[in-house]
Tab-separated table of C-alpha atoms and ligand atoms in Angstrom:
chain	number	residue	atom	x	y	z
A	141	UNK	CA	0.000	0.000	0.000
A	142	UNK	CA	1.201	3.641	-0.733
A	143	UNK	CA	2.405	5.240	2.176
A	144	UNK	CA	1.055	8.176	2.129
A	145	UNK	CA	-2.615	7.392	0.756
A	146	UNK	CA	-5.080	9.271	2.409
A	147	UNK	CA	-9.020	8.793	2.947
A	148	UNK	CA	-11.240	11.061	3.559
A	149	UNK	CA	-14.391	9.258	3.668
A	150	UNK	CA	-15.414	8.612	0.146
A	151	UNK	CA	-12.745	10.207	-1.358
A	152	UNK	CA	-8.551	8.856	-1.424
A	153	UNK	CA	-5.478	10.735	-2.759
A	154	UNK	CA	-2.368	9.433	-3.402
A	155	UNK	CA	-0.978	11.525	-0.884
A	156	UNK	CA	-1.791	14.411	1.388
A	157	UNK	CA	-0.723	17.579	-0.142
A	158	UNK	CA	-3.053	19.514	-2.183
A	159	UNK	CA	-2.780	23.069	-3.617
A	160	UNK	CA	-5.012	25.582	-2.708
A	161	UNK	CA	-8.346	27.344	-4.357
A	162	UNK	CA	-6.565	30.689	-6.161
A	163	UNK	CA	-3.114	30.092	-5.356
A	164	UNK	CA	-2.916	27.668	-8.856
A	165	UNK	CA	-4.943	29.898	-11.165
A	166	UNK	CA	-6.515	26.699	-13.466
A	167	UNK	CA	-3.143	24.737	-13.262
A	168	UNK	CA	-2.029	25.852	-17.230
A	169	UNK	CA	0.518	28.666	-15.636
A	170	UNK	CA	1.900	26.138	-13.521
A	171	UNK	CA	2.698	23.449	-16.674
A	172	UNK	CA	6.077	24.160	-16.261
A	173	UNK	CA	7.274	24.457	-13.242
A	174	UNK	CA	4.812	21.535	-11.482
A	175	UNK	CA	5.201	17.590	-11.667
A	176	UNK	CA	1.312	17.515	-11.241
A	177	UNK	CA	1.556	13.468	-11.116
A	178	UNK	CA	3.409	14.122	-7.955
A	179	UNK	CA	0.496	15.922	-5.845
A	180	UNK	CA	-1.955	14.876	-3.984
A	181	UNK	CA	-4.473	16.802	-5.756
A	182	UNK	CA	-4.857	20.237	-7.773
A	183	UNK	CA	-8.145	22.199	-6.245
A	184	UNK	CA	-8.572	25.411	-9.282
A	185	UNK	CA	-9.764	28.402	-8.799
A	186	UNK	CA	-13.283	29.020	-7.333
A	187	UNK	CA	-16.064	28.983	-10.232
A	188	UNK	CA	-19.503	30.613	-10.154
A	189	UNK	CA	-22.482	29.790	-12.131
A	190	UNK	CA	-21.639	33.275	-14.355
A	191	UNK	CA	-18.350	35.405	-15.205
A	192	UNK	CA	-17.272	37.243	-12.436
A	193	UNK	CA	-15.107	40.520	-13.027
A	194	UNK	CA	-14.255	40.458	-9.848
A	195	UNK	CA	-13.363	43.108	-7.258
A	196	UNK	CA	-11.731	47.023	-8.017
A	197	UNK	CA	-8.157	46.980	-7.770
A	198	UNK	CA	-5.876	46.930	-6.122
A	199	UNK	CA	-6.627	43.517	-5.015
A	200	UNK	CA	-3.675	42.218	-3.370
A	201	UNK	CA	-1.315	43.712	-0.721
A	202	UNK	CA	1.406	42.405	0.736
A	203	UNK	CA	1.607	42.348	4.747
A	204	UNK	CA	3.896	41.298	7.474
A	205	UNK	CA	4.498	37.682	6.928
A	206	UNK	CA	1.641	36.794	4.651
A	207	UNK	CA	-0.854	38.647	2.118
A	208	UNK	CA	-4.438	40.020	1.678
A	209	UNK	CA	-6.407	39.447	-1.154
A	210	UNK	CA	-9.881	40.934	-1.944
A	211	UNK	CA	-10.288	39.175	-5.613
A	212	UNK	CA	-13.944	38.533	-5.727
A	213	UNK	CA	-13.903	35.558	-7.203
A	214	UNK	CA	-13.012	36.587	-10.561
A	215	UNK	CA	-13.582	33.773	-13.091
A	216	UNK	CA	-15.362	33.343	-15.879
A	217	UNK	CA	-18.091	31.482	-15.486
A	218	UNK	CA	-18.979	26.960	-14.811
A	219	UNK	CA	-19.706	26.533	-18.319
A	220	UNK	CA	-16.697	27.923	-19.941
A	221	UNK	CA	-14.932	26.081	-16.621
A	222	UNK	CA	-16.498	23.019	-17.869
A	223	UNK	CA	-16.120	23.371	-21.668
A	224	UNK	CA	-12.283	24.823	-21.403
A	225	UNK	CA	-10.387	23.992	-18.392
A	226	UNK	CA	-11.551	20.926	-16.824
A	227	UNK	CA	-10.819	18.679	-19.810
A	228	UNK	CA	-7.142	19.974	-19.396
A	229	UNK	CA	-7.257	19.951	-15.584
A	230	UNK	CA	-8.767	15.999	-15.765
A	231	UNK	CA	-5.596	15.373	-17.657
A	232	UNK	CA	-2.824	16.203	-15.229
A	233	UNK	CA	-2.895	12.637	-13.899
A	234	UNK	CA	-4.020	13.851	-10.312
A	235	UNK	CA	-6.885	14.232	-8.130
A	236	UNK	CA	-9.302	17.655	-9.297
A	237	UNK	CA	-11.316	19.052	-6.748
A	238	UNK	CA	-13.130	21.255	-8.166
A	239	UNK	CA	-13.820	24.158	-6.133
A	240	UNK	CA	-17.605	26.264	-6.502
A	241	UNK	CA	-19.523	29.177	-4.992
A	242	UNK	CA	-23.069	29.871	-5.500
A	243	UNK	CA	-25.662	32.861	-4.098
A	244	UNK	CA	-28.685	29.860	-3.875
A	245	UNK	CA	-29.177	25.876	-3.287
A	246	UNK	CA	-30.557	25.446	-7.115
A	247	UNK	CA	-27.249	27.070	-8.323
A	248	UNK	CA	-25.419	25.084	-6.279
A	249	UNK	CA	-27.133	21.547	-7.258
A	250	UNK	CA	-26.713	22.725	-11.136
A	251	UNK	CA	-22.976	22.521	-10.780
A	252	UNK	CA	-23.243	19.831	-8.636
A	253	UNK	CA	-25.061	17.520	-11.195
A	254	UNK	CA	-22.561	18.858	-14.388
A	255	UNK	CA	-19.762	17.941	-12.715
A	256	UNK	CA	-20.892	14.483	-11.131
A	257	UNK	CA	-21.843	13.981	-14.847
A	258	UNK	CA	-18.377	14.855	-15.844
A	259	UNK	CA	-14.805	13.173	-16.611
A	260	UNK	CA	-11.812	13.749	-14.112
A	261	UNK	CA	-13.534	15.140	-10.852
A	262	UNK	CA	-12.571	13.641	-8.209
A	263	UNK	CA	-14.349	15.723	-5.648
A	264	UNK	CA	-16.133	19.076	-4.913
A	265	UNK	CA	-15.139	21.688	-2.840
A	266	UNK	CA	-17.831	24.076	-1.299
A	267	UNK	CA	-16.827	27.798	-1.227
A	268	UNK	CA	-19.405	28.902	1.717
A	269	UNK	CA	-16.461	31.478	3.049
A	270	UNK	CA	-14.932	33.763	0.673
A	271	UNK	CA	-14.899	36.674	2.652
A	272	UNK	CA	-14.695	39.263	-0.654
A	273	UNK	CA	-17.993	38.954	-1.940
A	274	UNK	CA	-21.492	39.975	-0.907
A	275	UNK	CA	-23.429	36.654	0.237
A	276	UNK	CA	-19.804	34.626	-0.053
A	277	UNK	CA	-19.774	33.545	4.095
A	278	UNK	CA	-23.883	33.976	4.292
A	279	UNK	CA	-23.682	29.510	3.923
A	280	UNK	CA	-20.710	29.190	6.148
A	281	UNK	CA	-21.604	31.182	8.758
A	282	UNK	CA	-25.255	29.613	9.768
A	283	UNK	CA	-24.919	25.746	10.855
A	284	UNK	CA	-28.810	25.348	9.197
A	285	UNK	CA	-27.567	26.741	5.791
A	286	UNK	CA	-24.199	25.013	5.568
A	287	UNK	CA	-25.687	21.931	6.202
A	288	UNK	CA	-28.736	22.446	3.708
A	289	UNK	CA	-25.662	23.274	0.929
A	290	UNK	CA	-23.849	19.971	1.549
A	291	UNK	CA	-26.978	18.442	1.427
A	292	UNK	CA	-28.491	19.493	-1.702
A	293	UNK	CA	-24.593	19.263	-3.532
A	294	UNK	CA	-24.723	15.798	-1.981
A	295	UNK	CA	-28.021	14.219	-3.382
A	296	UNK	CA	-26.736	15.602	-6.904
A	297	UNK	CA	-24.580	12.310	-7.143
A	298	UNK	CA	-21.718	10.343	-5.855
A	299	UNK	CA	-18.871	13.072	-5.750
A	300	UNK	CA	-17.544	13.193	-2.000
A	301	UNK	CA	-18.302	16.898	-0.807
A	302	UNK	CA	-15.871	18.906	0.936
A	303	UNK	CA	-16.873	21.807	2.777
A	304	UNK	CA	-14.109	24.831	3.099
A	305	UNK	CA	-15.094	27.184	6.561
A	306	UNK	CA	-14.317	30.318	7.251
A	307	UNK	CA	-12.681	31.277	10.441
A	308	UNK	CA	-14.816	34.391	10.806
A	309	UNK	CA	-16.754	33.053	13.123
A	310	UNK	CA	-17.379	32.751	16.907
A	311	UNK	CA	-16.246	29.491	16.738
A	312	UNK	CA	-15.897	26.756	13.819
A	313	UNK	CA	-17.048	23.706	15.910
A	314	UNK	CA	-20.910	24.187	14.903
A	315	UNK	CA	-20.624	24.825	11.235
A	316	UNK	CA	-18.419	21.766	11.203
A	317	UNK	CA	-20.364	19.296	13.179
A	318	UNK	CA	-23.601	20.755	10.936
A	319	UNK	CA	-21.859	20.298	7.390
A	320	UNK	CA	-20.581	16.478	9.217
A	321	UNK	CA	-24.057	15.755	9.940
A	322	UNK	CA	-25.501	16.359	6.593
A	323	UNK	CA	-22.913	14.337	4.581
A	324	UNK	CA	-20.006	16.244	4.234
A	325	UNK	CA	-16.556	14.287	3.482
A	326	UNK	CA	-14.105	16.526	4.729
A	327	UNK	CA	-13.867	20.181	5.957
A	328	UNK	CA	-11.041	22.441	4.475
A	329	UNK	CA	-10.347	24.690	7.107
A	330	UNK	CA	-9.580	27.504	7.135
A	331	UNK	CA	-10.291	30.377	4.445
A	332	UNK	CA	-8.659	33.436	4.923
A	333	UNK	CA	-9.045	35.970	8.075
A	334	UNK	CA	-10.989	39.183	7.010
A	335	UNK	CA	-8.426	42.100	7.437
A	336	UNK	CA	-7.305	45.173	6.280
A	337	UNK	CA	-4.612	47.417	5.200
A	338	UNK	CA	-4.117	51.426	5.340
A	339	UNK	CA	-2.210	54.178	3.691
A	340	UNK	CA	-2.255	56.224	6.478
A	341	UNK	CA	-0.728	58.821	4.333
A	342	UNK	CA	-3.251	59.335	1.676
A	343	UNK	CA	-5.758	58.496	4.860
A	344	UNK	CA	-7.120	55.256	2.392
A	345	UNK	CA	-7.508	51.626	2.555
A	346	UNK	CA	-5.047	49.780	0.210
A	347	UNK	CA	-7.462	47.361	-1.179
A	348	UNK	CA	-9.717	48.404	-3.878
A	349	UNK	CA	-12.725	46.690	-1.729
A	350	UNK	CA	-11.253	48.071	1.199
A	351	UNK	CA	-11.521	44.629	3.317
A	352	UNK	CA	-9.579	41.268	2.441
A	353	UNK	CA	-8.647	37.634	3.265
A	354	UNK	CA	-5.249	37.111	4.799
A	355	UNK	CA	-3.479	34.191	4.567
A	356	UNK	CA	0.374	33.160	4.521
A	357	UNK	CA	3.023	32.457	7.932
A	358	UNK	CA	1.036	34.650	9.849
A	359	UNK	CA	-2.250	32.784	10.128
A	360	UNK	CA	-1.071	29.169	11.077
A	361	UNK	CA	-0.758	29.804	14.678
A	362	UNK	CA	-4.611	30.363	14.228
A	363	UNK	CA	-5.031	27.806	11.419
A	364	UNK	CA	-3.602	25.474	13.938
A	365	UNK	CA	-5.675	26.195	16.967
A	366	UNK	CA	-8.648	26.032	14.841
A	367	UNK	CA	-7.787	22.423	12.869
A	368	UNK	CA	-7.001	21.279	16.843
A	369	UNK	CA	-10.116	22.169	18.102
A	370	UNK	CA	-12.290	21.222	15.462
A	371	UNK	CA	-10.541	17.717	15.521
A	372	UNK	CA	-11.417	17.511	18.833
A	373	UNK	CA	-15.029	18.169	18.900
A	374	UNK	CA	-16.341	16.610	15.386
A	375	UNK	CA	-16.165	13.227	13.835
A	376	UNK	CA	-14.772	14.107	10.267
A	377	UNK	CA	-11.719	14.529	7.969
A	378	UNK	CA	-9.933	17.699	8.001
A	379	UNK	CA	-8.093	19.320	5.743
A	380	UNK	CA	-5.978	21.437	7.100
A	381	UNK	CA	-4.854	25.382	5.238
A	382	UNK	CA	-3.214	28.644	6.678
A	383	UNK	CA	0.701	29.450	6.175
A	384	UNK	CA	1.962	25.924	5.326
A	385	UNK	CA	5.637	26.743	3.712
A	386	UNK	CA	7.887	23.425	5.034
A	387	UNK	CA	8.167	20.192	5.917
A	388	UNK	CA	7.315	21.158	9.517
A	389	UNK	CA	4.398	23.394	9.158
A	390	UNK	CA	2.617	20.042	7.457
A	391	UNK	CA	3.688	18.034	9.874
A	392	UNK	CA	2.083	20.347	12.545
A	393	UNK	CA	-0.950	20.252	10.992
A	394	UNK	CA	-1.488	16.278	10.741
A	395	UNK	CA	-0.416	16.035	14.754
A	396	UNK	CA	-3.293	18.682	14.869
A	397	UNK	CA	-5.313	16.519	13.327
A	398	UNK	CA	-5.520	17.176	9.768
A	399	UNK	CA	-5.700	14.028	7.306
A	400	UNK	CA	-4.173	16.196	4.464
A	401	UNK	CA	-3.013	20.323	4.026
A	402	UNK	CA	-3.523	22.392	1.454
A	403	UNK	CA	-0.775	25.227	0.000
A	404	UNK	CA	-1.708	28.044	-0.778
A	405	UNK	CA	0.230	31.846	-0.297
A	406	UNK	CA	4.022	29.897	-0.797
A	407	UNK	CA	2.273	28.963	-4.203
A	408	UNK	CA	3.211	32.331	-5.293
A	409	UNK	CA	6.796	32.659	-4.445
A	410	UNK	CA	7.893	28.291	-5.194
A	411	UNK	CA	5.141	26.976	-7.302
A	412	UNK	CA	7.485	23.726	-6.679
A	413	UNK	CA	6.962	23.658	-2.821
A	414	UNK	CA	3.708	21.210	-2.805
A	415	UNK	CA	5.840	18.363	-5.130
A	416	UNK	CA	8.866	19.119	-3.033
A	417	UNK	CA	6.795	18.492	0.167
A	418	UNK	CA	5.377	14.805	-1.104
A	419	UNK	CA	9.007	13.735	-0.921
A	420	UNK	CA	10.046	14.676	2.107
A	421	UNK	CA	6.662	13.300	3.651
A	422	UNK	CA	8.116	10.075	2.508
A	423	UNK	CA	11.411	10.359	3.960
A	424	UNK	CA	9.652	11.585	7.010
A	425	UNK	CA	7.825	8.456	7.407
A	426	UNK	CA	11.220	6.801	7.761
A	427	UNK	CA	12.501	8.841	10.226
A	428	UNK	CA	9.699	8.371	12.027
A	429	UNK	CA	8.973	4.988	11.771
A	430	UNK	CA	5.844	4.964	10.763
A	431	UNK	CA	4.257	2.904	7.696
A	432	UNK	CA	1.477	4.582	7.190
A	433	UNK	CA	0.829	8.695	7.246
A	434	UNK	CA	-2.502	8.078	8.571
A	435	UNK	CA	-0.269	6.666	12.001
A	436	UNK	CA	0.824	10.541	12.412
A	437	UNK	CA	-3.344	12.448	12.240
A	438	UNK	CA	-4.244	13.327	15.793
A	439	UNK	CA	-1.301	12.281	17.619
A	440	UNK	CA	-0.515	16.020	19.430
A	441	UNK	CA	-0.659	15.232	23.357
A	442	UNK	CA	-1.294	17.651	25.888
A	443	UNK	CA	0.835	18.105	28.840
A	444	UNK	CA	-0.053	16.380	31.815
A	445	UNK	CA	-1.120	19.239	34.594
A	446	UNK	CA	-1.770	16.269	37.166
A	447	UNK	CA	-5.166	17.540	38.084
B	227	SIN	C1	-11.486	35.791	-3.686
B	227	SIN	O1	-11.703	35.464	-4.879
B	227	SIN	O2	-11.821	36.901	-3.267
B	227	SIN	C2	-10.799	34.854	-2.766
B	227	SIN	C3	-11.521	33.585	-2.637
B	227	SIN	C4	-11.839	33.206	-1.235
B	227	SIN	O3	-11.290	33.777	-0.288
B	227	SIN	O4	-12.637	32.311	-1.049
């Protein structure tokens, strides 16, 4: 058996590194830098049911360790996603999750049937937290509406659902034991951390949309806490995003209790870092002694306070 194999519920990858929603554009401007064979899976850019143009620039600003990005899910539409870049996406010999946002159920269960009718999915990935767009966290931030989402993507066919969270929430626990209950495979967690940057000088935000997501080194202390405690509290497979840019930060994340990761910021600066990654997992597994990386999810212990 492959050593690094992962399950998450109905859906397995070869191994546990996948690249993020937006940080991989549709995979074409990564042809030649990425062995796509080598990763565990390739999730593309968020599509809606129509073109998108997407948020007033500036859309991206660069902040102390990490970045903020108010795109607004610029894309250009599922049909031309289905007509022009899946086919080439479904041929990159690895796993496609194909990653959707929707404003209502019956848009949601439209893409949902395409692409279970389709070649080369191997999974969908809910968008119910893109914190750029009006209505993009209304689904992930009510347990009763997440759930209803995975539900109604789940009766369109067989695909194994993955639901991606947001973090800008109370607490994560609740929309993650909902989306659980109602069928979901995994969880992706987390999306980006609404913040905000200022030119104090001109007395103006820097982003176009004024808000934005941030991701990168400086959100995996909170990625972390969040992956912990959801891991804790609900019976389902995480996947586990925010900052991941070595060896270690990975590893972190499966003791936390993530069955896979996903990269996304580093994807900008080593497009080679997710392929690089799958081999040291494996040499990892030697060091550790472990045959399986499944042996490694969950295994963080707490200190013993002796009360
Ligand atoms: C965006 O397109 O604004 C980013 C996507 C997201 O954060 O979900």
């Amino acid at each position: 058996m492959n050593p690094l194999s992962v399950k998450l519920r109905r859906l397995s990858l070869n191994n546990p590194i996948l690249v993020a929603s937006g940080t991989f554009g549709y995979a074409r401007e990564m042809t030649a830098y990425v062995d796509f064979p080598a990763l565990g899976g390739i999730i593309p850019k968020t599509v809606t049911p129509a073109p998108r143009a997407g948020n007033p620039p500036p859309r991206t600003v660069e902040t102390a360790s990490g970045m903020l990005n108010s795109i607004g899910l610029d894309n250009d539409g599922f049909d031309q996603f289905v007509a022009e870049k899946l086919p080439y996406l479904a041929s990159l010999g690895t796993a496609v999750i194909v990653n959707i946002a929707a404003k209502t159920n019956d848009e949601f269960l439209r893409m949902a049937q395409v692409l279970n009718a389709a070649e080369g999915v191997a999974a969908v990935e809910l968008n119910i937290s893109c914190p750029n767009v009006s209505g993009g966290v209304d689904f992930g931030t009510n347990p009763e509406l997440a759930a209803d989402v995975v539900r109604t993507v789940c009766s369109a066919g067989p695909l194994p659902v993955i639901a991606k969270l947001t973090p800008n929430v109370t607490s994560v626990i609740p929309i993650a034991q909902a989306v659980a209950d109602a069928g979901a495979d995994a969880v992706s967690l987390i999306n980006t951390f609404q913040g905000m940057a200022i030119d104090w000088k001109k007395r103006q935000p820097v982003l176009g949309n004024v808000l934005g997501g941030l991701s990168g080194p400086a959100i995996k202390p909170l990625a972390l806490r969040i992956v912990w405690q959801v891991a804790q509290a609900v019976d389902i497979p995480i996947i586990g995003i925010g900052g991941i840019q070595c060896l270690d930060d990975v590893m972190e994340f499966l003791v936390a209790g993530a069955s896979a990761v996903q990269i996304g910021t580093a994807n900008f600066y080593n497009p080679q870092l997710s392929s690089q990654l799958v081999t040291e997992l494996t040499d990892v597994l030697q060091q550790e002694g472990v045959s399986q990386i499944s042996e490694l999810v969950g295994t963080l212990t707490l200190p013993d306070r002796g009360n």
